[in-house]
Coordinates of C-alpha atoms in Angstrom, one line a residue:
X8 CA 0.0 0.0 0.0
X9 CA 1.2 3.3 -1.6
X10 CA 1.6 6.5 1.0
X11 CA -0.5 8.6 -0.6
X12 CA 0.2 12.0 1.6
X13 CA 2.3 14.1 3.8
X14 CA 1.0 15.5 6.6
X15 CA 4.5 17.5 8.4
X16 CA 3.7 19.6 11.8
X17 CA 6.8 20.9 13.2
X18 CA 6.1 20.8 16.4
X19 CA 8.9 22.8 18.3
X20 CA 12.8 23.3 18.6
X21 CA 15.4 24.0 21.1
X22 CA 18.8 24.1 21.8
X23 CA 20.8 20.7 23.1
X24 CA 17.1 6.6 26.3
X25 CA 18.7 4.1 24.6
X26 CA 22.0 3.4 25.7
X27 CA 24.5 3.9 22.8
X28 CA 21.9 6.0 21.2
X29 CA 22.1 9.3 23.2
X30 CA 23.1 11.2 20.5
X31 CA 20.4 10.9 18.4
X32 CA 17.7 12.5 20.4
X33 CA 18.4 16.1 21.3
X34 CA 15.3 15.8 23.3
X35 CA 16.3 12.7 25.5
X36 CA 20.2 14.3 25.9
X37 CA 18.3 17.5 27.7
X38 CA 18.0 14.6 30.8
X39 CA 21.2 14.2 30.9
X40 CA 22.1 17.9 31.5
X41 CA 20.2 17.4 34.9
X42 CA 21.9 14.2 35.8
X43 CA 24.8 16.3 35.3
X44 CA 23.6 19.0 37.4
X45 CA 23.1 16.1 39.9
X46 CA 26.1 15.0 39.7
X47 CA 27.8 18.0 40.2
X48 CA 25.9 18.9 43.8
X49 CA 26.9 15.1 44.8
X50 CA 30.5 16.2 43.9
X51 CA 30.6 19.2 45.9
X52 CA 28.6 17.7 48.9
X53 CA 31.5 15.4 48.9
X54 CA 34.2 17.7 49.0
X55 CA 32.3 19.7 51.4
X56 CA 32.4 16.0 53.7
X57 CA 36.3 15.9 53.1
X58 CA 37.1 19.7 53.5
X59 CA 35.2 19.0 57.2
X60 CA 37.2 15.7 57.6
X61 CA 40.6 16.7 56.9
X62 CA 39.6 20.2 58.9
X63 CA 38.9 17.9 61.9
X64 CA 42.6 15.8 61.5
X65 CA 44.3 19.2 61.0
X66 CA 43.2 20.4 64.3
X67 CA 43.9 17.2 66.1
X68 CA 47.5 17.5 64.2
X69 CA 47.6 21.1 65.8
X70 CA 47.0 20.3 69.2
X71 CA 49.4 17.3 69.3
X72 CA 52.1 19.4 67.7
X73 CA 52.2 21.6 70.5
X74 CA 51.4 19.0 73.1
X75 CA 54.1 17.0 71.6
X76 CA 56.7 20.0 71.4
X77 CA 56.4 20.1 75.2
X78 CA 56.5 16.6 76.3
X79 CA 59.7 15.7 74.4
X80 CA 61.7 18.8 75.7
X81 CA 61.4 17.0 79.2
X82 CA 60.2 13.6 79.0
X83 CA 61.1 12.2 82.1
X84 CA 59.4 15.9 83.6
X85 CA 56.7 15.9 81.2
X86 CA 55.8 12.2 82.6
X87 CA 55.7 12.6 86.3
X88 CA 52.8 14.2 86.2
X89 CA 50.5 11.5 86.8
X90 CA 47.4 13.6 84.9
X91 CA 50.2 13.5 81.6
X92 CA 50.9 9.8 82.3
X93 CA 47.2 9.1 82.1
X94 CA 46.4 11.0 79.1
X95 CA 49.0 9.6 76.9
X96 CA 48.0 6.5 77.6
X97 CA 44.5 7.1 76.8
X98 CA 45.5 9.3 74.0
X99 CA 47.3 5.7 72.1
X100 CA 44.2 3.5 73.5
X101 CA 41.6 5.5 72.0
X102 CA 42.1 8.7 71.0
X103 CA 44.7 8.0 67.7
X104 CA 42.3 5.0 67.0
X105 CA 39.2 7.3 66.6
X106 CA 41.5 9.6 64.8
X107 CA 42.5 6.3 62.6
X108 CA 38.8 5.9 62.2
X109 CA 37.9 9.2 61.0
X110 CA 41.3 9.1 58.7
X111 CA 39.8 5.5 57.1
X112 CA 36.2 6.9 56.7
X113 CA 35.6 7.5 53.1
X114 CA 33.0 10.3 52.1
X115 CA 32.6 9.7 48.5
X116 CA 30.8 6.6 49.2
X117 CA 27.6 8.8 48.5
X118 CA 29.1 10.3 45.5
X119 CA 30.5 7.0 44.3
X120 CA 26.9 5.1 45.2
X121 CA 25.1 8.2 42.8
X122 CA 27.1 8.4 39.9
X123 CA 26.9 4.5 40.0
X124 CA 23.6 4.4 39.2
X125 CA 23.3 7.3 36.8
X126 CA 26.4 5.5 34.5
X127 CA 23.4 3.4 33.8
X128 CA 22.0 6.1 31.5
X129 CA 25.4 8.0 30.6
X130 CA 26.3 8.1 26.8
X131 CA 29.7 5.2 25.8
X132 CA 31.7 5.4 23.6
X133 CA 29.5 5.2 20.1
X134 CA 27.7 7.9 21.2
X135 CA 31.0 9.7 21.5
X136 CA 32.0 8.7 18.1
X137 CA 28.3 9.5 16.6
X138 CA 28.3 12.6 18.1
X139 CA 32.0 13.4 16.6
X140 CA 30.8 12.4 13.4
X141 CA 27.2 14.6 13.7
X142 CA 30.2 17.4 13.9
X143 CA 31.5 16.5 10.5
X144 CA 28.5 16.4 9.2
X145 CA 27.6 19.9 10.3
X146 CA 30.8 20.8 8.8
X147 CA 30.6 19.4 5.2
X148 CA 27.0 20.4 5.0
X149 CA 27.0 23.9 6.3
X150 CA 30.6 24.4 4.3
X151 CA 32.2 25.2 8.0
X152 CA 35.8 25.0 9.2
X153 CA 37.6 23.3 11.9
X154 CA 38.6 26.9 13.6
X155 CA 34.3 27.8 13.5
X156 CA 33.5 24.9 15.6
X157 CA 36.3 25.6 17.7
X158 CA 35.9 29.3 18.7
X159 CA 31.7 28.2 18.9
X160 CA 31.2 30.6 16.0
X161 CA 28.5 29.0 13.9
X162 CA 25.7 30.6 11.8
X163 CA 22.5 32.0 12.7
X164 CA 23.1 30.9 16.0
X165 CA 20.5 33.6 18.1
X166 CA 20.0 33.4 21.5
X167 CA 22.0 29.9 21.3
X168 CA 25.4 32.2 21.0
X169 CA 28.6 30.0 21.8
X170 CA 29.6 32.6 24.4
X171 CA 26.4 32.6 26.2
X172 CA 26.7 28.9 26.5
X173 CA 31.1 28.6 26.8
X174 CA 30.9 25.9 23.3
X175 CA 34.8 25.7 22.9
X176 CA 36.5 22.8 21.9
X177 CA 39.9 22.4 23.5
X178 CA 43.3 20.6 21.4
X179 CA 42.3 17.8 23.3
X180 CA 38.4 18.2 22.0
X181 CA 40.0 19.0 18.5
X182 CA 42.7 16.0 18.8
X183 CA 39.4 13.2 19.8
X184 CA 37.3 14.7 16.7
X185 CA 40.5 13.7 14.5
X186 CA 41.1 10.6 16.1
X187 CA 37.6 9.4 15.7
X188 CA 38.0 10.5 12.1
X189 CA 41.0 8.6 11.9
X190 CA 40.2 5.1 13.2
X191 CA 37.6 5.2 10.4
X192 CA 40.1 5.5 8.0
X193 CA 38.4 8.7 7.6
X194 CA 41.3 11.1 6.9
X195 CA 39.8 14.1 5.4
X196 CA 38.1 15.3 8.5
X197 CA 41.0 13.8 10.5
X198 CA 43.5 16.4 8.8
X199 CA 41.0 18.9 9.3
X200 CA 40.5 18.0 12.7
X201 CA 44.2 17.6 13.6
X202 CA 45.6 20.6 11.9
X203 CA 43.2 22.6 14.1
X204 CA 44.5 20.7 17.4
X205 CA 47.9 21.8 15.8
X206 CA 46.8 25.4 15.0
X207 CA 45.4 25.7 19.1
X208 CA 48.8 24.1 20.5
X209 CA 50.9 26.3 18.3
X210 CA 49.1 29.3 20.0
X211 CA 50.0 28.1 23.3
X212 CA 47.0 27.0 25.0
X213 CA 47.4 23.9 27.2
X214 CA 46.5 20.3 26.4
X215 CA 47.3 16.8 27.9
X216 CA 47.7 15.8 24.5
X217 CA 51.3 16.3 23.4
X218 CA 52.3 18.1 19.7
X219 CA 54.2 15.4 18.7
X220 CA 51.2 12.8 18.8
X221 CA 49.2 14.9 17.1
X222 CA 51.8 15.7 14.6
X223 CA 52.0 12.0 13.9
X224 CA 48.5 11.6 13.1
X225 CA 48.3 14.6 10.7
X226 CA 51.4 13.7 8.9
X227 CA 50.0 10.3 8.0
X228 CA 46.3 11.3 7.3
X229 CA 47.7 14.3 4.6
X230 CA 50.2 10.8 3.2
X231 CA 46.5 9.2 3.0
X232 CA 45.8 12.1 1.6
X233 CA 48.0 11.9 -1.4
X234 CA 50.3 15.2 -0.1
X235 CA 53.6 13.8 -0.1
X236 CA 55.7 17.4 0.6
X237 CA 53.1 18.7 3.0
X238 CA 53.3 14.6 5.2
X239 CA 57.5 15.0 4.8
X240 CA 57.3 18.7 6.0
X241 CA 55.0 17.6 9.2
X242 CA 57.1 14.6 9.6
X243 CA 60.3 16.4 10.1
X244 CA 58.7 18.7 12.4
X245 CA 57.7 15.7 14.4
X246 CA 61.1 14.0 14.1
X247 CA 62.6 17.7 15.7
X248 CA 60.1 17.4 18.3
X249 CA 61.1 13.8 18.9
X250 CA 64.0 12.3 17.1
X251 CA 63.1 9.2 19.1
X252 CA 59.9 8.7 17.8
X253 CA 59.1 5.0 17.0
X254 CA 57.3 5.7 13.7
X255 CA 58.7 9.1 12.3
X256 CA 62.1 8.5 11.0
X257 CA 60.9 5.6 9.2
X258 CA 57.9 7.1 8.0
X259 CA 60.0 10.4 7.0
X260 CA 62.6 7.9 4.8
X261 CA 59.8 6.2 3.3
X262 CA 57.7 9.2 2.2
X263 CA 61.1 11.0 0.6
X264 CA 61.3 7.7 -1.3
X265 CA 57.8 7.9 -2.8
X266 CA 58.3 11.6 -3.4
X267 CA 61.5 10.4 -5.3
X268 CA 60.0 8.2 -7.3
X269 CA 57.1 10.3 -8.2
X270 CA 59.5 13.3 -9.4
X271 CA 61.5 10.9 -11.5
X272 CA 58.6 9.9 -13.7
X273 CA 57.6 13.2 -14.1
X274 CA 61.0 13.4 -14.9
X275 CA 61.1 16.9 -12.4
X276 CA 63.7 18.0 -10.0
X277 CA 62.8 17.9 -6.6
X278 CA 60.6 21.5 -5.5
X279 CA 63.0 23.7 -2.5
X280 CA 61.1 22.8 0.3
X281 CA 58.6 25.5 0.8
X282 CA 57.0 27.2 4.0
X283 CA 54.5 25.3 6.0
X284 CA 50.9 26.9 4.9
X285 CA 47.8 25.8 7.3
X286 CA 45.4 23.5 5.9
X287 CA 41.8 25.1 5.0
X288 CA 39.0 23.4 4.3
X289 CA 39.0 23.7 0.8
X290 CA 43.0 22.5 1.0
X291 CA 41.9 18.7 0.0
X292 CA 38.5 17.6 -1.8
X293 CA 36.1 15.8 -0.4
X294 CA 36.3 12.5 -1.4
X295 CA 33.1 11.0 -3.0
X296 CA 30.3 8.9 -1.1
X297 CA 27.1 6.5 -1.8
X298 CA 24.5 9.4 -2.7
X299 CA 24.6 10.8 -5.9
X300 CA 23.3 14.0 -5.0
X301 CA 25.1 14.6 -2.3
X302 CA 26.1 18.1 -3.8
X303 CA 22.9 19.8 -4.2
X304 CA 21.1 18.5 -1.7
X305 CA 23.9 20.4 0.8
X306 CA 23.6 23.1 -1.4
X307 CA 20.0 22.8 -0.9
X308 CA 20.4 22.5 3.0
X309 CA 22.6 25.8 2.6
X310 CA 19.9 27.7 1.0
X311 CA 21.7 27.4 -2.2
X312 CA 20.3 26.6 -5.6
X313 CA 17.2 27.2 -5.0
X314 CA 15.1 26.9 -8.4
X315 CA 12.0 29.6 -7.7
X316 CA 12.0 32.1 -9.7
X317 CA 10.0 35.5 -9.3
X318 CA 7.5 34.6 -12.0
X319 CA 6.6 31.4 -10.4
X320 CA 6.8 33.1 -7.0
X321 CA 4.1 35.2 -8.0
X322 CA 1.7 32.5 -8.6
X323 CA 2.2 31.6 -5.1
X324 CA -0.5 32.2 -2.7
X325 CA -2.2 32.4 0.8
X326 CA -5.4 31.7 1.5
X327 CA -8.2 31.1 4.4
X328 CA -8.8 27.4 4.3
X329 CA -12.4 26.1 5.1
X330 CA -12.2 22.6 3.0
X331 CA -15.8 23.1 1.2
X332 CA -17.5 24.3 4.0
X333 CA -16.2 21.7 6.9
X334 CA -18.1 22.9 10.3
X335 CA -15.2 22.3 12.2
X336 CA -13.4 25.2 10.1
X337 CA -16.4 27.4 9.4
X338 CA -15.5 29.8 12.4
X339 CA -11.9 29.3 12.5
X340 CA -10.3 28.3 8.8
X341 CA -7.0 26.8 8.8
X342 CA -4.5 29.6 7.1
X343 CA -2.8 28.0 4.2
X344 CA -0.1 29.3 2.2
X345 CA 1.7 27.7 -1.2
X346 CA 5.3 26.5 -0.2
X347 CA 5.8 25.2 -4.7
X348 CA 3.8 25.0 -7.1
X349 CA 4.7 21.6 -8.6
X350 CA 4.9 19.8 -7.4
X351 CA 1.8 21.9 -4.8
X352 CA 3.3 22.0 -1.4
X353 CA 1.3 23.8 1.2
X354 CA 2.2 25.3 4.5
X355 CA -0.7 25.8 7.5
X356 CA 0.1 28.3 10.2
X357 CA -0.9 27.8 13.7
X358 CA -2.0 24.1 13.5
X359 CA -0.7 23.5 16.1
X360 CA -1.3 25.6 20.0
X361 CA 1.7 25.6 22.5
X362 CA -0.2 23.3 24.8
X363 CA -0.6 20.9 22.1
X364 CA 2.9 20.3 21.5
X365 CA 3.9 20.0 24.6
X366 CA 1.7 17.4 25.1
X367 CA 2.5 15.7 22.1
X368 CA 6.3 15.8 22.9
X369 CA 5.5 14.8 26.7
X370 CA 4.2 11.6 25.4
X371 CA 6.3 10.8 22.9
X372 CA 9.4 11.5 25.0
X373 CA 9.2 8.4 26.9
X374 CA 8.2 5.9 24.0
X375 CA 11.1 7.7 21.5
X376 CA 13.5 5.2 20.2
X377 CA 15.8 5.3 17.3
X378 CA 14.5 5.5 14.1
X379 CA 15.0 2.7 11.4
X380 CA 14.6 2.3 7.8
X381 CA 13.9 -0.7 5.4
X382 CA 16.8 -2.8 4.7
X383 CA 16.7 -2.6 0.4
X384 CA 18.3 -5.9 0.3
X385 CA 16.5 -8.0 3.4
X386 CA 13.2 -6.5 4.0
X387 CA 14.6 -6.0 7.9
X388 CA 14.2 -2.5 9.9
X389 CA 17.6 -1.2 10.5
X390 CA 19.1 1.9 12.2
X391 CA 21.1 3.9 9.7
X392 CA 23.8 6.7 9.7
X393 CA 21.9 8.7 7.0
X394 CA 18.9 8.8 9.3
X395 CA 19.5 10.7 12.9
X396 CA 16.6 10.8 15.0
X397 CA 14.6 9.0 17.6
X398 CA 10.6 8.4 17.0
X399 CA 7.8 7.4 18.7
X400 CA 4.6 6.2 17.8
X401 CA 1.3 7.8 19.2
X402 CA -2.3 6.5 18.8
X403 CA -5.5 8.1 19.5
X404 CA -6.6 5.8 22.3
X405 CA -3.0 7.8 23.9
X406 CA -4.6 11.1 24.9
X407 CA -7.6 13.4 23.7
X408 CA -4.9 16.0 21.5
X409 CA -4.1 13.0 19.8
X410 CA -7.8 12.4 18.6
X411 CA -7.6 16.1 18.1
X412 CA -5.1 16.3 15.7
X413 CA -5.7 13.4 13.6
X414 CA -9.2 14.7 13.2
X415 CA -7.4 18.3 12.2
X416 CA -5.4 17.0 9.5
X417 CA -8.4 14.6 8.1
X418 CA -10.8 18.3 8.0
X419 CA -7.8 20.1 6.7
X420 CA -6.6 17.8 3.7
X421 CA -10.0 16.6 3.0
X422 CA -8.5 12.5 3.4
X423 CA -10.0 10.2 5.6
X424 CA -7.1 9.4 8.3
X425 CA -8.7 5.7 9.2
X426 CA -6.4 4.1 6.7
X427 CA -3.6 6.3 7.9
X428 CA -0.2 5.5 9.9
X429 CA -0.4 6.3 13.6
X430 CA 0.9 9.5 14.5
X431 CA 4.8 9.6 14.7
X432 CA 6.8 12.2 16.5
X433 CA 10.2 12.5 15.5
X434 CA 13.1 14.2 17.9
X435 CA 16.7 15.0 16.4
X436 CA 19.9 14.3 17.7
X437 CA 22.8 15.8 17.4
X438 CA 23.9 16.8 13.4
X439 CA 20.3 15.1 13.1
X440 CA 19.1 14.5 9.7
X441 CA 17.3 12.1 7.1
X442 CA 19.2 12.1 4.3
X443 CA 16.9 11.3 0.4
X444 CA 14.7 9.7 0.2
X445 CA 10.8 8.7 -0.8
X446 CA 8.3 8.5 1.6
X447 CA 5.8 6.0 -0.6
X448 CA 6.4 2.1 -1.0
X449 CA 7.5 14.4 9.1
X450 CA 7.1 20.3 15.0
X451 CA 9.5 23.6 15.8
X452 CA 11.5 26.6 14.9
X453 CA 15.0 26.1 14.6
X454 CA 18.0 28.9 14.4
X455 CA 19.9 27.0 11.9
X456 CA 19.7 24.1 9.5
X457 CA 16.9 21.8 9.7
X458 CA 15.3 22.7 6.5
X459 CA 13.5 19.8 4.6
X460 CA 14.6 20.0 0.9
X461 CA 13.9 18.4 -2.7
X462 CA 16.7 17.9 -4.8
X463 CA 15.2 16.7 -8.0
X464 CA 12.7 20.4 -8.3
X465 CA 15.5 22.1 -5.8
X466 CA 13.2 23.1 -3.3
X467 CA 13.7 23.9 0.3
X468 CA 11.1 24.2 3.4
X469 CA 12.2 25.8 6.3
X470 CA 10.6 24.5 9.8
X471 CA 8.1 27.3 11.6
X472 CA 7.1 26.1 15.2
X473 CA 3.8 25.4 15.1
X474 CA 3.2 24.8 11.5
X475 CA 2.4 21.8 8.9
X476 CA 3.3 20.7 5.3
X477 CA 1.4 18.5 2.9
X478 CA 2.2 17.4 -0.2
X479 CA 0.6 14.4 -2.1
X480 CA 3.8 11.3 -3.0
X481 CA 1.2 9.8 -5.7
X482 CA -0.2 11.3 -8.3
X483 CA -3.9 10.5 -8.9
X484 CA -3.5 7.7 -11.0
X485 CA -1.3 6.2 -7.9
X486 CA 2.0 6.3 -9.4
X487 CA 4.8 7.9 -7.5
X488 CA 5.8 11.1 -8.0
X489 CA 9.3 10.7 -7.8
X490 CA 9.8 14.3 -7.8
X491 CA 9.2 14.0 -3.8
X492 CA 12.4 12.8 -3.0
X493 CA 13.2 14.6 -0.2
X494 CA 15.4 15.2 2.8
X495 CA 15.1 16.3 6.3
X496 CA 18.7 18.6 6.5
X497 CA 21.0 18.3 9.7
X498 CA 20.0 20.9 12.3
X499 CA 22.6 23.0 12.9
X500 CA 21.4 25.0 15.9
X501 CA 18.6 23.8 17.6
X502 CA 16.2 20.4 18.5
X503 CA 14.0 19.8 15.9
X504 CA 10.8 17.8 17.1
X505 CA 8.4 16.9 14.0
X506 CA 5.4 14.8 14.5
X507 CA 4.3 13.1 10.4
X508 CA 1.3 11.8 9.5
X509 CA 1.4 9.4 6.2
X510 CA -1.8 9.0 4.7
X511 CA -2.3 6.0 2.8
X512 CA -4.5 6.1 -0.8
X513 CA -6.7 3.3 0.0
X514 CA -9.8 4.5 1.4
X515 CA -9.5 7.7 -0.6
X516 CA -11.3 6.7 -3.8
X517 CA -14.2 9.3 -3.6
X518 CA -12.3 11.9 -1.6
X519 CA -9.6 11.8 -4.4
X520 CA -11.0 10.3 -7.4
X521 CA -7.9 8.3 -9.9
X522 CA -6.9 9.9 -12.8
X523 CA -7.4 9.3 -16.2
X524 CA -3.4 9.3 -17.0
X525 CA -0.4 8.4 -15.5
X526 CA 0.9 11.9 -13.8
X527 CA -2.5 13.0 -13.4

């Protein structure tokens, strides 16, 4: 059974479970900033409860220093005092064992016992690497460099300022993006990523991470690269940093052999070396992946190639919509507005109150798990790095604004929602996305990014909070329109929550007759 429709509300967005999943629910990671907070109270009650121990020993240390100073001027003196006699020996009896108690008693047993159980929830390491790789993402969609992400100095970024919130990353935050990069063999974004550690440690600021290690993973990611003078320069600047290095020297004879042998076919002398120049992010391309239109469906994301022109733009409208007279929208008519022309994508504002999406997110949060897509080759549901996001899967039996809005979008599009797909609410992780795709065989504003776009008719629709898209998948005649491949873009800055609503064709034969020809 074909989808037939597109119902879209974008039901809200702001700024940033399964486990190994954290990532790719923005909404879900907001927990963790509490657990954090948490944490952080349990941390400082415990240094509070050492700060008082150690307080307590230093003044018993005091007292005996003095005590001490006086008894072994004069020993034999100190000691004929029968009141000193007594007291030392109940001083080694029982006093220095309560003071060996209170030395032994451990106060982070409460801190240890809390963060105990909330490592049941914290992120591991895949979310670390996902996350990592959201970054990159970011970066090669939204044409960003290293030193951006760095300094927190992204885009349209609003009240979600990188100052405001202190979103720096360190060498050593620099150096783990790289690495992460790296162990994928991905070494593009690991010489991006390492040339910036490079770039921050050459400026002075302090890292546990020493120069030379990241000068040996940059020197072989830009070899991987194919830039033989740029990997010999780096290399003898790691081999003058450490002449012992394990790897260098024989990496730096090796790569002046390939270099060698390259000029000699070329039948070239060999170039004076030059001056080290930073690598930029246009320095090396890109290499090539799986989706064909990778390019403009960036460019899309980017706001870029966007094909409307004025004259089409002026047959673009907005319009009270009362769907031939439906009571329910007699007094209050849904505003539409055109989002295309063709294929006809509409926009309604305000279908959606404030209440109502809180609502709608407050029970979807607990049911949200990652979402999957069909395996093309096995039939199976799969999780997949081209889709980012966490769904859930709400039914009218759930709660009255569910019954609500499925009976909204059956007055609004005219289509009977009985054959439809349950309501699904989708939350955005980090770099979250859905890369193309079709829809047959998606609640929020959001400050950057986000933007679902159509690469075949180069179209892009930004999310308004509080607003819906429709667009039909089939034409009449209930063939695909394959002009609806589309794609939900990463969000950039911001938590995109969308709740979709696919409307299936069979029950529509009198609400939306067949056509007479194929694209009809």
């Amino acid at each position: 059974m074909g989808v037939l429709a597109v119902f879209v509300w974008t039901v809200c967005c702001i700024t940033c479970s399964v486990h190994a999943e954290i990532f790719t629910s923005i909404g879900q990671m907001t927990d963790l900033l509490f657990t954090e907070r948490e944490l952080v109270q349990s941390l400082k009650e415990y240094i509070q409860a050492e700060e008082s121990k150690l307080a307590a020993v230093k003044r018993w240390a005091d007292k005996l220093e003095v005590l001490t100073r006086a008894s072994t001027s004069d020993p034999e003196g100190f000691l004929a005092h029968p009141v000193n006699a007594y007291k030392l020996v109940k001083r080694l009896n029982t006093e220095w064992s309560e003071l060996e108690s209170l030395v032994l008693h451990d106060p982070s047993d409460g801190f240890i016992s809390n963060i105990s159980v909330h490592r049941q929830v914290f992120p591991d390491q895949e979310d670390e690497n996902g996350a990592a790789k959201a970054l990159m993402r970011l970066q090669d969609t939204y044409n960003l460099d290293s030193e951006s992400f760095s300094k927190g100095k992204l885009p349209g970024q609003g009240q979600y300022s990188g100052v405001r919130y202190n979103a720096f990353l360190t060498v050593d935050d620099c150096f783990d993006m790289g690495k992460t990069a790296y162990n994928e063999n991905d070494y593009y974004h690991a010489v991006l990523w390492m040339q910036q550690a490079l770039r921050q440690k050459d400026a002075g600021e302090e890292a546990k991470v020493p120069k030379a290690e990241i000068l040996d993973y940059l020197s072989y990611s830009v070899y991987q690269m194919g830039d033989l003078p740029r990997a010999i320069e780096l290399t003898r600047r790691l081999v003058s940093i450490d002449p012992s290095h394990q790897r260098a020297g024989g990496n730096l004879r090796y790569f002046e052999r390939l270099l060698s042998k390259e000029l000699r076919e070329m039948d070239q002398n060999r170039p004076e070396p030059t001056e080290e120049k930073p690598i930029q992010l246009g320095t090396y391309e890109r290499p090539r992946d799986y989706l064909p239109e990778r390019e403009a469906y960036e460019a899309l994301c980017r706001g870029e190639g966007i094909r409307m022109t004025p004259q089409r733009s002026s047959r673009l409208f907005c319009r009270y919509q009362d769907r031939n007279r439906n009571p329910r929208l007699l007094l209050k008519p849904m505003k539409e507005e055109d989002e295309w022309d063709s294929p006809h994508i509409v926009r309604y504002l305000e279908a959606l109150s404030d209440e109502e999406m809180n609502r709608i997110k407050e029970l979807a949060k607990p049911k949200l798990a990652r979402a999957t897509v069909r395996d093309p080759k096995t039939g199976v549901l799969t999780t997949a790095q081209y889709r980012v996001s966490k769904s859930a899967w709400l039914e009218d039996e759930d709660d009255l604004v569910i019954r609500r809005v499925n009976q909204r979008i059956e007055d609004v599009t005219g289509l009977t929602v009985d054959t439809a797909e349950l309501l699904q609410v989708a939350n955005y992780g980090v770099g979250g996305q859905y890369e193309p795709h079709f829809d047959f065989s998606r609640m929020s504003d959001v400050d950057a990014g986000g933007a679902t776009v159509f690469p075949d008719f180069g179209a892009a629709i930004w999310p308004r909070k509080g607003t819906a898209v429709f667009w039909y998948n089939l034409f009449r005649s209930g063939e695909g329109d394959y002009r609806t491949r589309h794609a939900a873009c990463p969000v950039l800055i911001g938590s995109k929550w969308v709740s979709n609503k696919w409307i299936h064709e069979r029950g529509q034969e009198f609400r939306r007759p067949c056509g007479l020809t194929e694209v009809d």
